[in-house]
mmCIF file of C-alpha atoms in Angstrom:
data_model
loop_
_atom_site.group_PDB
_atom_site.id
_atom_site.type_symbol
_atom_site.label_atom_id
_atom_site.label_comp_id
_atom_site.label_asym_id
_atom_site.label_seq_id
_atom_site.Cartn_x
_atom_site.Cartn_y
_atom_site.Cartn_z
ATOM 1 C CA MET A 28 42.891 -18.772 45.363
ATOM 2 C CA THR A 29 41.873 -22.132 44.811
ATOM 3 C CA ALA A 30 39.472 -22.757 41.760
ATOM 4 C CA MET A 31 37.037 -24.815 39.768
ATOM 5 C CA TYR A 32 37.150 -24.576 36.256
ATOM 6 C CA GLY A 33 35.546 -26.434 32.929
ATOM 7 C CA LEU A 34 37.331 -26.262 29.294
ATOM 8 C CA TYR A 35 34.808 -25.883 26.746
ATOM 9 C CA GLU A 36 34.845 -26.487 22.972
ATOM 10 C CA GLU A 37 32.473 -24.558 21.649
ATOM 11 C CA PRO A 38 31.093 -20.805 22.644
ATOM 12 C CA GLY A 39 27.332 -22.730 23.386
ATOM 13 C CA GLY A 40 28.977 -24.995 26.173
ATOM 14 C CA ALA A 41 30.427 -22.068 27.712
ATOM 15 C CA GLN A 42 27.627 -20.344 27.398
ATOM 16 C CA ARG A 43 25.270 -22.901 29.231
ATOM 17 C CA ALA A 44 28.005 -23.075 31.879
ATOM 18 C CA PHE A 45 27.803 -20.026 32.700
ATOM 19 C CA THR A 46 24.274 -19.815 32.736
ATOM 20 C CA ALA A 47 24.257 -22.545 35.023
ATOM 21 C CA LEU A 48 26.516 -21.193 37.082
ATOM 22 C CA ARG A 49 24.466 -17.460 37.755
ATOM 23 C CA ARG A 50 21.615 -20.299 38.442
ATOM 24 C CA ALA A 51 23.097 -21.724 40.940
ATOM 25 C CA GLY A 52 24.167 -18.751 42.939
ATOM 26 C CA VAL A 53 27.384 -17.325 41.746
ATOM 27 C CA ALA A 54 27.519 -13.733 41.135
ATOM 28 C CA GLU A 55 28.133 -12.697 37.728
ATOM 29 C CA ALA A 56 31.680 -10.854 38.769
ATOM 30 C CA ASP A 57 32.890 -14.224 40.462
ATOM 31 C CA ILE A 58 32.805 -15.807 36.563
ATOM 32 C CA THR A 59 36.070 -15.875 34.831
ATOM 33 C CA VAL A 60 35.611 -16.416 30.994
ATOM 34 C CA ILE A 61 38.934 -16.892 28.813
ATOM 35 C CA SER A 62 39.116 -17.524 25.647
ATOM 36 C CA ALA A 63 41.969 -17.344 22.739
ATOM 37 C CA GLU A 64 39.295 -15.502 20.206
ATOM 38 C CA PRO A 65 36.523 -13.244 21.018
ATOM 39 C CA PHE A 66 32.695 -14.430 21.551
ATOM 40 C CA GLU A 67 30.399 -11.019 21.085
ATOM 41 C CA ALA A 68 27.367 -12.754 19.833
ATOM 42 C CA PHE A 69 27.393 -14.754 23.431
ATOM 43 C CA GLU A 70 26.128 -13.137 26.907
ATOM 44 C CA PHE A 71 29.379 -14.100 28.718
ATOM 45 C CA ALA A 72 31.156 -12.036 26.692
ATOM 46 C CA GLU A 73 28.790 -8.991 26.772
ATOM 47 C CA ARG A 74 29.599 -8.310 30.747
ATOM 48 C CA ASP A 75 32.918 -7.097 30.129
ATOM 49 C CA LYS A 76 32.170 -5.043 27.258
ATOM 50 C CA SER A 77 33.436 -1.478 27.834
ATOM 51 C CA LEU A 78 32.184 1.580 25.913
ATOM 52 C CA ILE A 79 34.642 3.907 27.496
ATOM 53 C CA LEU A 80 37.570 3.260 26.120
ATOM 54 C CA PHE A 81 37.496 5.334 23.015
ATOM 55 C CA ARG A 82 35.944 7.880 25.175
ATOM 56 C CA LEU A 83 39.253 7.883 27.406
ATOM 57 C CA ALA A 84 41.562 7.850 23.913
ATOM 58 C CA GLY A 85 39.082 10.815 22.804
ATOM 59 C CA ILE A 86 40.033 12.606 25.713
ATOM 60 C CA GLY A 87 43.572 11.796 25.662
ATOM 61 C CA GLY A 88 43.979 13.194 22.137
ATOM 62 C CA VAL A 89 42.160 16.305 23.147
ATOM 63 C CA LEU A 90 44.652 17.013 25.935
ATOM 64 C CA GLY A 91 47.442 16.290 23.340
ATOM 65 C CA LEU A 92 45.642 19.170 21.220
ATOM 66 C CA THR A 93 45.982 21.223 23.690
ATOM 67 C CA ALA A 94 48.998 20.824 24.847
ATOM 68 C CA GLY A 95 50.358 21.132 21.534
ATOM 69 C CA LEU A 96 48.748 24.276 20.895
ATOM 70 C CA PHE A 97 49.953 25.695 24.294
ATOM 71 C CA LEU A 98 53.100 24.230 23.320
ATOM 72 C CA THR A 99 53.698 26.202 19.563
ATOM 73 C CA ILE A 100 51.743 28.950 20.149
ATOM 74 C CA GLY A 101 53.165 30.017 23.543
ATOM 75 C CA THR A 102 57.272 29.399 22.484
ATOM 76 C CA GLU A 103 56.420 31.296 19.369
ATOM 77 C CA THR A 104 55.030 33.895 20.999
ATOM 78 C CA ALA A 105 57.490 34.128 24.042
ATOM 79 C CA TRP A 106 60.230 34.331 21.886
ATOM 80 C CA PRO A 107 59.029 36.222 18.762
ATOM 81 C CA LEU A 108 61.399 35.989 16.027
ATOM 82 C CA VAL A 109 60.526 38.531 13.018
ATOM 83 C CA THR A 110 61.623 36.310 9.974
ATOM 84 C CA GLY A 111 61.258 38.034 6.615
ATOM 85 C CA GLY A 112 57.893 39.433 7.262
ATOM 86 C CA MET A 113 56.150 35.869 8.325
ATOM 87 C CA PRO A 114 53.871 35.561 10.841
ATOM 88 C CA ILE A 115 55.139 35.000 14.881
ATOM 89 C CA VAL A 116 52.514 32.202 14.741
ATOM 90 C CA ALA A 117 53.570 29.830 11.619
ATOM 91 C CA TRP A 118 50.312 27.442 11.512
ATOM 92 C CA TRP A 119 51.740 24.777 8.680
ATOM 93 C CA PRO A 120 55.199 23.739 10.474
ATOM 94 C CA ASN A 121 53.646 23.993 14.128
ATOM 95 C CA LEU A 122 50.417 21.160 12.695
ATOM 96 C CA VAL A 123 53.034 18.535 12.582
ATOM 97 C CA ILE A 124 54.094 19.172 16.364
ATOM 98 C CA ILE A 125 49.852 19.647 17.263
ATOM 99 C CA PHE A 126 49.575 16.668 15.050
ATOM 100 C CA GLU A 127 52.371 14.284 16.985
ATOM 101 C CA LEU A 128 51.260 15.307 20.594
ATOM 102 C CA THR A 129 47.574 15.217 19.914
ATOM 103 C CA MET A 130 48.376 11.210 18.678
ATOM 104 C CA LEU A 131 50.677 10.679 21.853
ATOM 105 C CA GLY A 132 48.441 11.784 23.952
ATOM 106 C CA ALA A 133 45.319 9.403 22.630
ATOM 107 C CA ILE A 134 48.092 6.574 22.236
ATOM 108 C CA LEU A 135 49.357 6.895 25.810
ATOM 109 C CA THR A 136 45.850 7.365 27.511
ATOM 110 C CA THR A 137 44.933 3.982 25.356
ATOM 111 C CA VAL A 138 47.786 2.165 26.961
ATOM 112 C CA VAL A 139 47.375 3.041 30.433
ATOM 113 C CA SER A 140 43.590 2.794 30.486
ATOM 114 C CA LEU A 141 44.073 -1.182 28.805
ATOM 115 C CA LEU A 142 46.338 -1.790 31.812
ATOM 116 C CA VAL A 143 44.187 -0.492 34.167
ATOM 117 C CA THR A 144 41.051 -2.376 32.939
ATOM 118 C CA ALA A 145 43.142 -5.317 32.469
ATOM 119 C CA GLY A 146 44.780 -5.434 35.915
ATOM 120 C CA LEU A 147 48.481 -5.333 34.941
ATOM 121 C CA PRO A 148 50.894 -5.390 36.719
ATOM 122 C CA THR A 149 49.393 -8.294 38.851
ATOM 123 C CA LEU A 150 51.133 -9.923 42.066
ATOM 124 C CA LYS A 151 48.671 -12.372 42.423
ATOM 125 C CA GLY A 152 48.106 -15.563 40.270
ATOM 126 C CA ALA A 153 45.221 -15.735 37.910
ATOM 127 C CA MET A 154 43.150 -18.573 36.691
ATOM 128 C CA TYR A 155 44.538 -19.519 33.261
ATOM 129 C CA ASP A 156 45.056 -22.808 31.752
ATOM 130 C CA PRO A 157 47.436 -23.746 28.594
ATOM 131 C CA ALA A 158 44.446 -24.928 26.690
ATOM 132 C CA VAL A 159 42.901 -22.141 26.249
ATOM 133 C CA SER A 160 46.276 -21.176 23.741
ATOM 134 C CA ASP A 161 45.033 -24.246 21.636
ATOM 135 C CA GLY A 162 41.188 -22.671 21.218
ATOM 136 C CA LYS A 163 39.510 -24.208 24.168
ATOM 137 C CA ILE A 164 37.284 -21.774 26.578
ATOM 138 C CA LEU A 165 37.860 -21.822 30.170
ATOM 139 C CA VAL A 166 35.101 -21.180 32.420
ATOM 140 C CA GLY A 167 35.974 -20.783 36.170
ATOM 141 C CA VAL A 168 35.109 -20.159 39.653
ATOM 142 C CA PRO A 169 36.915 -19.243 42.705
ATOM 143 C CA LEU A 170 35.809 -21.687 45.852
ATOM 144 C CA SER A 171 35.137 -19.889 48.297
ATOM 145 C CA ALA A 172 34.040 -20.849 51.886
ATOM 146 C CA GLY A 173 30.597 -20.675 51.420
ATOM 147 C CA ARG A 174 30.456 -22.088 47.199
ATOM 148 C CA ALA A 175 29.995 -25.833 47.434
ATOM 149 C CA PRO A 176 32.404 -27.712 44.836
ATOM 150 C CA ASP A 177 30.019 -30.138 43.980
ATOM 151 C CA THR A 178 27.282 -27.415 42.870
ATOM 152 C CA VAL A 179 30.189 -25.872 41.067
ATOM 153 C CA ARG A 180 31.194 -29.210 39.524
ATOM 154 C CA ASP A 181 27.414 -29.729 38.479
ATOM 155 C CA ALA A 182 26.930 -26.720 36.701
ATOM 156 C CA LEU A 183 30.036 -26.558 34.652
ATOM 157 C CA THR A 184 29.666 -30.211 33.873
ATOM 158 C CA LEU A 185 25.982 -29.344 32.290
ATOM 159 C CA GLY A 186 27.460 -26.980 29.979
ATOM 160 C CA GLY A 187 29.270 -30.133 28.353
ATOM 161 C CA ALA A 188 32.715 -29.517 29.535
ATOM 162 C CA LEU A 189 35.764 -31.376 28.356
ATOM 163 C CA THR A 190 37.418 -31.512 31.624
ATOM 164 C CA VAL A 191 36.537 -30.213 34.798
ATOM 165 C CA LYS A 192 39.711 -29.017 37.039
ATOM 166 C CA THR A 193 40.192 -28.009 40.699
ATOM 167 C CA ALA A 194 43.469 -26.055 40.971
ATOM 168 C CA ASP A 195 45.663 -23.350 43.063
ATOM 169 C CA PHE A 196 46.015 -19.932 41.561
#
């Protein structure tokens, strides 16, 4: 994939380039914005905002809770051992297992969700520049057959890019 991208010092410049690319007819899904820190006050950060992750973690926790309840209660009722008049289903020791399985379900669901939403692992190259690690903001677009490189370059320089580069990923 051949892409053109600009590196920006400030998030305001990246936002101007993002807006200019959209006005130039580039679909919002085709624009890549990468930064070393979140900039939640800007529009380019809102498009990847997901509200489903905490819900998925909650569902994983409920599934873990259910598994913990079935495991403890099922084991104790399948092999009922009467010990000194104590109840067959003892809740205090069961709470440890139930808590651990609840957390395991929530954590595993969160990790899998993060890997899926991040697209990991991937075999194709992703757009990146080492300057992003130094605090720069990358705004880039893949150059497809119907996209004019001059239009993309003009939109990227409109935002005040430090450099505009073309690279194969």
